[in-house]
């Protein structure tokens, strides 16, 4: 728990980045963790060159899932879709500062990335 | 209340979690196991293990005796006959037995099965499968938000409307989220007023949350099936059972749903005659004797403590907890304040998982989520809730440690 609820996540929760909806978007998807009820939906505006020009998300759920999505959304703005596809667990650890997470919470941490990858599939 | 020394019967509770004595308050999910249960299992494997009913040798005799004796003890715990007991891995498997052994060849197109909005997925999902396969219909009784009770007046209406089309009524004895208790006497009155004894729809009772602390007299309960989880009543993981009234299990309405060795009377290459003994007919293959031995030992342990004392103990912990929680402004208790064994709540502005995670850091184990009751959570508009549930080894100190843990949430998330 020591590094789970640090300042960075809590401030992210209070002031989520890119929260809301986009007037125009090219890709979207929603994800949920059935066992706990965390939900996220993302909208992406991707250029023909495959660059993520804009992103917005909405969701409901625990601090970990929502704060991670917020950090992730800011992180991928301006990136290419292949860069996003290359993101790993380690990226999430670096972004959030969470280095250790219980097996039952791992899916909370991963939900944002899983939902983003889903959006890019389409 | 039970003596605090009960805690010492449970070796797992002597350890510290995150530097604190563990306050295990997730007992509705599964209870811890007392040393006597662990010893009974070890004893079985160290002195008596062999396959049952199959060998003519001393160890096979001992194993068979252990199996039969355990079945008798477990059945007696529920005031049932040994041949009314089918040993299963848990409540879920017991309910699936009702589906495959009864519903699948009973339900016809247009028939009705009644359940309620507060049911656990163990019954709900299984019944959905059964009605879908048959082209039958599942009717969900509502739950009253003020009394936490399933709407039995609505049941009366449903039974009057569909009368002979209703083949099964499946209800939860004690809700694992609301803690409320089904009024079985009233249920029986309603059914009796509408049906002649021979025409009554069969009643399935999910007793997963009542069996651990209530004297259940199957011979007098107005139900045909009763499902329970041994692992929620101090028995080993992978132990549970289905009780089936003898008239029903001996009739053609109840058929074996698992086939193989041990359940037969005679076998020819083309066909098989099943054992006339219900205890054998519903047990295909080698049973988990050690788990049955462990569960029998757990029943004896509970009998030794006294179920009335157990019930008093739990209900005192519930009222103590409700009193403490109502003093915390951001906490909203959502369960029946007179529940027998548990308290569920919401913490304003903080997700249930985060509440549970922070409590864990304080050595307190609680459950968070939808507790396998998604329809109930959706109906009441709860995304997720937190539940504390009690067992014989819990004390008011555990509750104090839990309430102190809640204060930590304000520290982390701000007021
Ligand atoms: C009311 C109720 N029914 C059924 C179950 C399912 O029990 P099991 O997982 O042991 O099959 C549970 C517990 O999880 C429960 O609380």
Coordinates of C-alpha atoms and ligand atoms in Angstrom, one line a residue:
Chain A
X1 CA 0.0 0.0 0.0
X2 CA 3.0 2.3 0.7
X3 CA 3.3 3.4 -2.9
X4 CA -0.3 2.8 -4.0
X5 CA -2.0 5.9 -2.9
X6 CA 0.7 8.6 -3.3
X7 CA 0.2 12.3 -4.0
X8 CA 0.5 11.8 -7.7
X9 CA -2.5 9.5 -8.0
X10 CA -4.6 11.4 -5.5
X11 CA -4.1 14.7 -7.2
X12 CA -4.8 13.0 -10.5
X13 CA -8.1 11.8 -9.1
X14 CA -9.0 15.3 -8.0
X15 CA -8.1 16.9 -11.3
X16 CA -8.4 14.2 -14.0
X17 CA -6.8 15.1 -17.3
X18 CA -8.6 14.8 -20.6
X19 CA -11.8 13.8 -18.8
X20 CA -14.9 14.2 -20.9
X21 CA -15.9 13.7 -24.5
X22 CA -14.5 14.7 -27.9
X23 CA -16.7 16.5 -30.5
X24 CA -15.0 14.4 -33.2
X25 CA -13.2 11.2 -32.8
X26 CA -12.1 8.3 -35.0
X27 CA -11.6 5.5 -32.5
X28 CA -13.4 4.6 -29.3
X29 CA -13.9 1.7 -27.0
X30 CA -15.1 0.9 -23.5
X31 CA -13.7 -1.6 -21.0
X32 CA -14.8 -2.9 -17.6
X33 CA -13.6 -5.2 -14.9
X34 CA -16.5 -7.4 -14.4
X35 CA -15.4 -8.6 -11.0
X36 CA -15.1 -5.2 -9.5
X37 CA -17.2 -2.9 -11.6
X38 CA -14.5 -0.5 -12.8
X39 CA -15.5 1.1 -16.1
X40 CA -13.7 3.2 -18.6
X41 CA -14.6 4.5 -22.1
X42 CA -12.1 6.3 -24.3
X43 CA -12.4 8.4 -27.5
X44 CA -9.4 9.0 -29.8
X45 CA -8.9 11.4 -32.6
X46 CA -6.2 9.8 -34.8
X47 CA -4.7 11.4 -37.9
X48 CA -4.2 9.6 -41.2
X49 CA -0.5 9.4 -40.3
X50 CA -1.5 7.5 -37.2
X51 CA -0.8 10.2 -34.6
X52 CA -3.0 10.6 -31.6
X53 CA -4.1 14.1 -31.9
X54 CA -6.6 14.1 -29.0
X55 CA -8.1 11.8 -26.4
X56 CA -10.9 12.0 -23.9
X57 CA -12.2 9.5 -21.4
X58 CA -14.9 8.9 -18.9
X59 CA -15.2 6.3 -16.2
X60 CA -16.2 5.1 -12.8
X61 CA -14.3 3.0 -10.4
X62 CA -11.5 2.8 -8.0
X63 CA -8.7 5.3 -7.6
X64 CA -6.1 3.1 -9.3
X65 CA -8.1 2.5 -12.5
X66 CA -9.2 6.1 -12.8
X67 CA -6.0 7.9 -11.9
X68 CA -4.0 5.6 -14.2
X69 CA -6.3 6.3 -17.1
X70 CA -5.8 10.0 -16.5
X71 CA -2.0 9.8 -16.5
X72 CA -2.0 7.5 -19.5
X73 CA -4.3 9.8 -21.5
X74 CA -1.8 12.7 -21.1
X75 CA 1.1 10.4 -21.8
X76 CA -0.1 9.2 -25.2
X77 CA -1.2 12.5 -26.6
X78 CA 1.0 13.2 -29.7
X79 CA 2.2 9.6 -29.8
X80 CA 1.8 7.3 -32.7
X81 CA -0.5 4.3 -32.5
X82 CA 2.5 1.9 -32.8
X83 CA 4.0 3.7 -29.8
X84 CA 0.8 3.1 -27.8
X85 CA 0.8 -0.5 -28.9
X86 CA 4.3 -0.9 -27.5
X87 CA 3.4 0.3 -24.0
X88 CA 3.8 -2.3 -21.3
X89 CA 3.2 -2.8 -17.6
X90 CA 6.5 -1.1 -17.0
X91 CA 5.2 2.1 -18.6
X92 CA 2.3 2.0 -16.2
X93 CA 4.7 1.6 -13.3
X94 CA 6.8 4.5 -14.4
X95 CA 3.7 6.7 -14.9
X96 CA 2.0 5.9 -11.7
X97 CA 4.9 5.2 -9.4
X98 CA 3.2 1.9 -8.5
X99 CA 5.9 -0.7 -8.5
X100 CA 4.2 -3.4 -6.5
X101 CA 0.5 -4.3 -6.8
X102 CA -1.5 -7.2 -5.4
X103 CA -2.6 -9.7 -7.9
X104 CA -6.2 -8.8 -7.3
X105 CA -5.6 -5.1 -8.1
X106 CA -3.4 -5.6 -11.2
X107 CA -6.5 -5.4 -13.5
X108 CA -7.4 -2.0 -12.0
X109 CA -4.0 -0.8 -13.0
X110 CA -4.2 -2.4 -16.5
X111 CA -7.8 -1.4 -17.4
X112 CA -6.8 1.9 -19.1
X113 CA -4.2 0.3 -21.3
X114 CA -6.4 -2.6 -22.1
X115 CA -9.2 -0.2 -23.2
X116 CA -6.8 1.9 -25.3
X117 CA -5.5 -1.2 -27.1
X118 CA -9.0 -2.2 -27.8
X119 CA -9.8 1.1 -29.3
X120 CA -6.8 0.9 -31.6
X121 CA -7.8 -2.5 -32.9
X122 CA -10.7 -1.1 -34.8
Chain B
X1 CA -20.6 -13.5 23.6
X2 CA -18.3 -16.5 22.9
X3 CA -15.0 -16.6 24.9
X4 CA -12.2 -14.7 23.2
X5 CA -10.1 -17.9 23.4
X6 CA -12.1 -19.2 20.5
X7 CA -9.6 -17.3 18.3
X8 CA -6.8 -19.6 19.5
X9 CA -8.6 -22.5 17.9
X10 CA -7.7 -21.0 14.5
X11 CA -4.0 -21.1 13.8
X12 CA -4.1 -18.8 10.8
X13 CA -5.2 -15.9 13.0
X14 CA -2.1 -16.0 15.1
X15 CA -0.1 -14.3 12.3
X16 CA 0.3 -10.6 11.7
X17 CA -0.6 -8.9 8.4
X18 CA 1.2 -5.7 7.5
X19 CA 2.6 -5.7 11.1
X20 CA -0.8 -6.0 12.8
X21 CA -2.8 -8.8 14.2
X22 CA -5.1 -9.9 11.4
X23 CA -8.8 -8.8 11.8
X24 CA -10.4 -11.3 9.4
X25 CA -13.8 -9.8 8.5
X26 CA -14.5 -11.6 5.2
X27 CA -16.2 -14.6 6.6
X28 CA -19.2 -14.6 4.3
X29 CA -16.7 -15.4 1.5
X30 CA -15.1 -18.2 3.4
X31 CA -14.3 -18.8 7.1
X32 CA -11.0 -19.9 8.6
X33 CA -10.6 -23.4 9.7
X34 CA -10.1 -24.5 13.3
X35 CA -7.2 -26.8 14.3
X36 CA -9.6 -29.7 14.9
X37 CA -10.7 -29.6 11.3
X38 CA -7.1 -29.5 10.0
X39 CA -6.2 -32.3 12.4
X40 CA -9.2 -34.4 11.2
X41 CA -8.0 -34.1 7.6
X42 CA -4.4 -35.0 8.5
X43 CA -5.6 -37.8 10.6
X44 CA -7.6 -39.2 7.8
X45 CA -4.7 -39.1 5.4
X46 CA -2.2 -40.4 7.9
X47 CA -4.3 -43.4 9.2
X48 CA -7.2 -44.2 6.9
X49 CA -6.8 -43.3 3.3
X50 CA -7.9 -45.7 0.5
X51 CA -10.7 -45.7 -2.0
X52 CA -14.2 -46.1 -0.6
X53 CA -16.7 -48.9 -1.3
X54 CA -14.1 -50.7 -3.5
X55 CA -11.5 -52.6 -1.6
X56 CA -11.7 -55.5 0.7
X57 CA -8.9 -54.5 2.9
X58 CA -8.5 -52.8 6.2
X59 CA -7.7 -49.3 4.9
X60 CA -10.6 -49.4 2.5
X61 CA -12.8 -50.3 5.4
X62 CA -11.5 -47.3 7.4
X63 CA -11.9 -44.9 4.5
X64 CA -15.5 -46.2 3.8
X65 CA -16.3 -45.8 7.5
X66 CA -14.8 -42.3 7.6
X67 CA -16.9 -41.4 4.5
X68 CA -20.2 -42.9 5.9
X69 CA -19.7 -41.5 9.4
X70 CA -18.9 -38.0 8.0
X71 CA -22.0 -38.1 5.9
X72 CA -24.1 -39.0 8.9
X73 CA -22.6 -36.2 11.0
X74 CA -23.2 -33.6 8.3
X75 CA -26.7 -34.8 7.6
X76 CA -27.5 -34.8 11.4
X77 CA -26.2 -31.2 11.7
X78 CA -29.1 -30.3 9.4
X79 CA -31.5 -32.8 10.9
X80 CA -31.6 -34.6 7.6
X81 CA -31.3 -38.3 6.8
X82 CA -27.9 -39.3 5.4
X83 CA -29.5 -40.4 2.2
X84 CA -31.0 -36.9 1.7
X85 CA -27.4 -35.5 1.6
X86 CA -25.4 -35.1 -1.7
X87 CA -21.9 -33.9 -1.0
X88 CA -20.8 -31.2 -3.4
X89 CA -17.9 -28.8 -3.6
X90 CA -19.9 -25.8 -2.6
X91 CA -23.3 -24.1 -2.9
X92 CA -22.8 -23.4 -6.6
X93 CA -22.3 -27.1 -7.4
X94 CA -25.3 -28.0 -5.3
X95 CA -27.5 -25.5 -7.3
X96 CA -26.2 -26.9 -10.5
X97 CA -27.3 -30.3 -9.2
X98 CA -30.8 -29.0 -9.0
X99 CA -30.6 -27.7 -12.5
X100 CA -29.2 -30.9 -14.1
X101 CA -30.9 -33.4 -11.7
X102 CA -34.3 -31.8 -11.6
X103 CA -35.0 -28.7 -13.7
X104 CA -33.6 -29.9 -17.0
X105 CA -36.2 -32.7 -17.4
X106 CA -39.0 -30.9 -15.5
X107 CA -39.1 -27.5 -17.2
X108 CA -41.2 -27.2 -20.3
X109 CA -41.7 -24.3 -22.7
X110 CA -43.7 -21.6 -21.0
X111 CA -43.0 -22.8 -17.4
X112 CA -41.9 -20.4 -14.8
X113 CA -39.1 -20.4 -12.2
X114 CA -39.2 -17.7 -9.5
X115 CA -36.2 -16.1 -7.9
X116 CA -35.4 -12.7 -6.5
X117 CA -33.3 -9.7 -7.3
X118 CA -31.0 -10.2 -4.3
X119 CA -29.9 -13.7 -5.3
X120 CA -26.3 -14.6 -5.6
X121 CA -25.0 -15.4 -9.1
X122 CA -24.6 -19.0 -7.9
X123 CA -28.3 -19.4 -8.2
X124 CA -29.2 -16.7 -10.7
X125 CA -26.8 -17.6 -13.4
X126 CA -27.6 -21.3 -13.1
X127 CA -31.4 -20.7 -13.2
X128 CA -30.9 -18.4 -16.3
X129 CA -29.2 -21.3 -18.1
X130 CA -31.9 -23.7 -17.1
X131 CA -34.8 -21.6 -18.3
X132 CA -33.0 -20.6 -21.5
X133 CA -32.5 -24.3 -22.3
X134 CA -36.1 -25.1 -21.7
X135 CA -37.8 -22.0 -23.2
X136 CA -39.1 -21.3 -19.7
X137 CA -39.3 -17.9 -18.0
X138 CA -37.5 -16.6 -14.9
X139 CA -39.5 -14.2 -12.7
X140 CA -37.5 -12.0 -10.3
X141 CA -39.1 -10.8 -7.1
X142 CA -38.3 -7.3 -6.0
X143 CA -36.5 -6.3 -2.8
X144 CA -38.0 -3.7 -0.5
X145 CA -35.4 -1.0 0.1
X146 CA -36.7 -0.2 3.6
X147 CA -37.2 -3.7 5.0
X148 CA -34.5 -5.5 2.9
X149 CA -37.0 -8.2 2.4
X150 CA -37.9 -10.0 -0.8
X151 CA -41.5 -9.0 -1.8
X152 CA -43.5 -12.1 -0.9
X153 CA -46.8 -10.3 -1.7
X154 CA -45.5 -10.1 -5.3
X155 CA -44.7 -13.9 -5.0
X156 CA -48.4 -14.4 -4.1
X157 CA -49.4 -12.6 -7.3
X158 CA -47.0 -14.5 -9.4
X159 CA -48.2 -17.8 -8.1
X160 CA -51.8 -16.9 -8.6
X161 CA -51.1 -15.8 -12.2
X162 CA -49.0 -18.7 -13.3
X163 CA -50.1 -21.4 -10.9
X164 CA -49.3 -24.8 -12.4
X165 CA -46.7 -23.3 -14.7
X166 CA -44.5 -22.5 -11.7
X167 CA -42.1 -25.4 -11.3
X168 CA -39.6 -24.0 -8.9
X169 CA -39.2 -21.2 -6.4
X170 CA -35.5 -20.5 -5.6
X171 CA -34.8 -18.0 -2.8
X172 CA -31.9 -17.0 -0.6
X173 CA -32.2 -17.7 3.1
X174 CA -29.9 -14.9 4.2
X175 CA -28.7 -12.3 1.7
X176 CA -24.9 -12.1 1.5
X177 CA -25.1 -8.3 0.9
X178 CA -28.2 -7.1 2.9
X179 CA -28.0 -9.7 5.6
X180 CA -31.8 -9.9 5.6
X181 CA -33.5 -13.2 6.4
X182 CA -36.2 -14.8 4.3
X183 CA -39.5 -15.3 6.1
X184 CA -39.9 -19.1 5.5
X185 CA -43.1 -19.3 7.5
X186 CA -44.8 -16.7 5.4
X187 CA -43.4 -18.3 2.3
X188 CA -45.0 -21.6 3.3
X189 CA -48.3 -20.0 4.1
X190 CA -48.5 -18.4 0.7
X191 CA -47.7 -21.6 -1.1
X192 CA -50.0 -23.7 1.0
X193 CA -52.9 -21.3 0.4
X194 CA -52.6 -21.7 -3.4
X195 CA -51.5 -25.3 -4.0
X196 CA -52.6 -28.7 -2.8
X197 CA -49.7 -30.6 -1.2
X198 CA -49.0 -32.7 -4.3
X199 CA -49.0 -29.7 -6.7
X200 CA -46.6 -27.4 -4.8
X201 CA -43.8 -26.0 -6.9
X202 CA -40.4 -27.2 -5.6
X203 CA -38.6 -24.8 -3.3
X204 CA -34.8 -24.4 -3.5
X205 CA -33.3 -22.6 -0.5
X206 CA -29.8 -21.1 -0.8
X207 CA -28.6 -21.5 2.7
X208 CA -25.0 -20.5 2.1
X209 CA -25.2 -17.6 4.5
X210 CA -27.5 -19.0 7.1
X211 CA -26.1 -22.5 7.7
X212 CA -23.0 -21.1 9.5
X213 CA -25.0 -19.7 12.3
X214 CA -28.6 -21.0 12.3
X215 CA -30.1 -24.2 13.4
X216 CA -31.6 -25.6 10.2
X217 CA -34.0 -28.4 10.6
X218 CA -34.3 -29.8 7.1
X219 CA -37.0 -32.3 8.1
X220 CA -39.3 -29.4 9.1
X221 CA -38.3 -26.7 6.7
X222 CA -40.8 -26.0 4.0
X223 CA -38.2 -26.5 1.3
X224 CA -37.4 -29.4 -1.1
X225 CA -33.8 -28.5 -1.8
X226 CA -31.2 -26.8 0.5
X227 CA -27.8 -25.8 -0.8
X228 CA -24.9 -24.9 1.5
X229 CA -21.1 -24.3 1.5
X230 CA -19.1 -26.2 4.0
X231 CA -16.2 -23.8 3.6
X232 CA -18.3 -20.9 4.9
X233 CA -19.0 -22.9 8.1
X234 CA -15.4 -23.7 9.2
X235 CA -15.1 -26.7 6.9
X236 CA -12.4 -27.2 4.2
X237 CA -12.4 -25.4 0.9
X238 CA -14.2 -27.6 -1.7
X239 CA -16.8 -28.8 0.7
X240 CA -20.5 -28.3 0.6
X241 CA -23.8 -30.1 0.0
X242 CA -27.2 -30.3 -1.4
X243 CA -30.0 -31.7 0.7
X244 CA -33.0 -33.2 -1.2
X245 CA -36.2 -34.3 0.5
X246 CA -36.3 -38.1 0.5
X247 CA -39.7 -38.3 -1.3
X248 CA -38.2 -36.2 -4.1
X249 CA -34.8 -37.8 -4.4
X250 CA -36.5 -41.2 -4.5
X251 CA -38.9 -40.1 -7.2
X252 CA -38.3 -40.0 -10.9
X253 CA -38.4 -36.2 -10.7
X254 CA -34.8 -36.2 -9.3
X255 CA -32.3 -38.0 -11.5
X256 CA -28.6 -38.5 -11.3
X257 CA -26.6 -35.8 -13.1
X258 CA -23.1 -37.2 -12.8
X259 CA -22.5 -40.7 -14.1
X260 CA -19.8 -43.3 -13.6
X261 CA -18.5 -45.6 -11.0
X262 CA -20.0 -46.0 -7.6
X263 CA -23.5 -44.8 -8.5
X264 CA -24.7 -48.0 -10.2
X265 CA -26.6 -51.2 -9.3
X266 CA -25.6 -53.1 -12.5
X267 CA -24.1 -52.3 -15.8
X268 CA -24.3 -54.1 -19.2
X269 CA -22.6 -52.9 -22.3
X270 CA -25.8 -51.2 -23.4
X271 CA -27.4 -49.9 -20.3
X272 CA -27.1 -49.2 -16.6
X273 CA -29.3 -49.5 -13.6
X274 CA -28.6 -46.9 -11.1
X275 CA -28.1 -47.7 -7.4
X276 CA -31.4 -47.7 -5.5
X277 CA -29.6 -46.0 -2.6
X278 CA -29.8 -42.3 -3.1
X279 CA -26.5 -41.7 -1.2
X280 CA -24.8 -43.8 -3.9
X281 CA -26.9 -42.8 -6.8
X282 CA -25.9 -39.1 -6.6
X283 CA -22.2 -39.7 -5.9
X284 CA -20.4 -40.7 -9.1
X285 CA -16.7 -41.5 -8.9
X286 CA -14.3 -41.3 -6.0
X287 CA -15.5 -38.8 -3.5
X288 CA -13.4 -36.3 -1.6
X289 CA -13.4 -38.2 1.6
X290 CA -11.0 -36.0 3.4
X291 CA -13.1 -32.9 2.8
X292 CA -16.2 -34.7 4.1
X293 CA -14.2 -35.7 7.2
X294 CA -13.1 -32.1 7.6
X295 CA -16.7 -30.8 7.2
X296 CA -18.1 -33.3 9.7
X297 CA -15.5 -32.1 12.1
X298 CA -16.5 -28.5 11.5
X299 CA -20.2 -29.4 12.2
X300 CA -19.1 -31.0 15.4
X301 CA -17.0 -27.9 16.3
X302 CA -20.0 -25.7 15.7
X303 CA -22.3 -28.0 17.7
X304 CA -19.8 -27.9 20.5
X305 CA -19.8 -24.1 20.6
X306 CA -23.6 -24.1 20.4
X307 CA -25.4 -22.6 17.4
X308 CA -27.5 -20.3 19.7
X309 CA -24.3 -18.9 21.3
X310 CA -22.8 -18.5 17.8
X311 CA -25.9 -16.6 16.6
X312 CA -25.8 -14.3 19.7
X313 CA -22.1 -13.7 19.3
X314 CA -22.5 -12.6 15.7
X315 CA -25.5 -10.5 16.2
X316 CA -23.8 -8.6 19.0
X317 CA -20.9 -7.9 16.7
X318 CA -23.3 -6.6 14.1
X319 CA -25.1 -4.2 16.4
X320 CA -21.7 -3.0 17.8
X321 CA -20.5 -2.4 14.2
X322 CA -23.7 -0.6 13.1
X323 CA -23.5 1.7 16.2
X324 CA -19.9 2.6 15.4
X325 CA -20.5 3.1 11.7
X326 CA -23.5 5.4 12.1
X327 CA -21.2 7.8 13.9
X328 CA -19.0 8.2 10.8
X329 CA -20.6 10.9 8.6
X330 CA -19.3 9.6 5.3
X331 CA -20.4 6.0 5.9
X332 CA -23.8 4.8 4.8
X333 CA -24.9 1.4 6.1
X334 CA -26.8 -0.3 3.3
X335 CA -27.6 -3.7 5.0
X336 CA -30.3 -4.7 7.4
X337 CA -29.1 -3.3 10.8
X338 CA -30.6 -6.4 12.4
X339 CA -28.7 -8.8 10.1
X340 CA -27.4 -12.0 11.7
X341 CA -23.8 -11.8 10.6
X342 CA -22.8 -9.0 8.3
X343 CA -22.8 -5.2 7.7
X344 CA -22.4 -3.7 4.2
X345 CA -21.7 0.0 3.6
X346 CA -20.7 2.7 1.2
X347 CA -18.0 5.3 1.9
X348 CA -18.9 8.6 0.3
X349 CA -16.5 9.6 -2.4
X350 CA -14.2 6.6 -2.1
X351 CA -14.5 3.5 -4.2
X352 CA -15.1 0.2 -2.3
X353 CA -11.8 -1.3 -3.5
X354 CA -9.9 1.7 -2.3
X355 CA -11.6 1.4 1.1
X356 CA -10.7 -2.3 1.2
X357 CA -7.1 -1.7 0.1
X358 CA -6.5 0.8 2.9
X359 CA -8.2 -1.4 5.5
X360 CA -5.9 -4.2 4.3
X361 CA -2.9 -2.0 5.1
X362 CA -4.2 -1.8 8.6
X363 CA -4.5 -5.6 8.9
X364 CA -8.2 -5.7 8.3
X365 CA -9.7 -8.1 5.7
X366 CA -13.0 -7.0 4.2
X367 CA -14.8 -7.7 1.0
X368 CA -15.4 -5.1 -1.7
X369 CA -17.2 -5.2 -5.0
X370 CA -20.6 -6.4 -6.0
X371 CA -20.3 -9.7 -4.0
X372 CA -21.7 -11.7 -6.9
X373 CA -24.9 -9.8 -6.7
X374 CA -24.8 -7.5 -9.7
X375 CA -28.6 -7.2 -10.2
X376 CA -29.0 -6.1 -6.6
X377 CA -26.3 -3.5 -6.9
X378 CA -27.7 -2.2 -10.2
X379 CA -31.2 -2.0 -8.8
X380 CA -30.1 0.1 -5.8
X381 CA -27.6 2.1 -7.9
X382 CA -24.5 1.0 -6.1
X383 CA -21.4 0.6 -8.2
X384 CA -19.7 -1.5 -5.5
X385 CA -20.0 -1.9 -1.7
X386 CA -17.9 -2.9 1.2
X387 CA -18.9 -5.7 3.5
X388 CA -17.7 -6.9 6.9
X389 CA -18.9 -10.3 7.9
X390 CA -18.3 -12.1 11.2
X391 CA -17.4 -15.5 12.5
X392 CA -17.0 -17.1 15.9
X393 CA -13.4 -15.9 16.4
X394 CA -14.2 -12.2 15.8
X395 CA -14.2 -9.8 18.7
X396 CA -15.1 -6.2 19.3
X397 CA -11.4 -5.5 19.1
X398 CA -11.5 -6.6 15.5
X399 CA -14.4 -4.1 14.9
X400 CA -12.4 -1.4 16.7
X401 CA -9.4 -2.1 14.5
X402 CA -11.7 -1.9 11.4
X403 CA -13.2 1.4 12.5
X404 CA -9.7 2.8 13.2
X405 CA -8.7 1.7 9.7
X406 CA -11.6 3.7 8.3
X407 CA -10.1 6.8 9.8
X408 CA -7.0 6.2 7.8
X409 CA -9.1 6.6 4.6
X410 CA -9.8 10.2 5.5
X411 CA -6.1 10.8 6.0
X412 CA -5.3 9.4 2.5
X413 CA -8.2 10.7 0.5
X414 CA -8.8 13.9 2.4
X415 CA -11.9 14.9 4.3
Ligands
LIG1 C1 -25.9 -16.4 -0.7 C2 -24.8 -17.1 -1.4 N1 -25.2 -18.1 -2.3 C3 -24.2 -18.8 -2.9 C4 -22.9 -18.5 -2.7 C5 -21.9 -19.3 -3.5 O1 -21.1 -20.1 -2.6 P1 -20.0 -21.0 -3.3 O2 -19.0 -20.0 -3.9 O3 -19.4 -21.7 -2.1 O4 -20.6 -21.9 -4.2 C6 -22.5 -17.5 -1.8 C7 -21.1 -17.2 -1.5 O5 -20.2 -16.9 -2.2 C8 -23.5 -16.8 -1.1 O6 -23.2 -15.9 -0.3

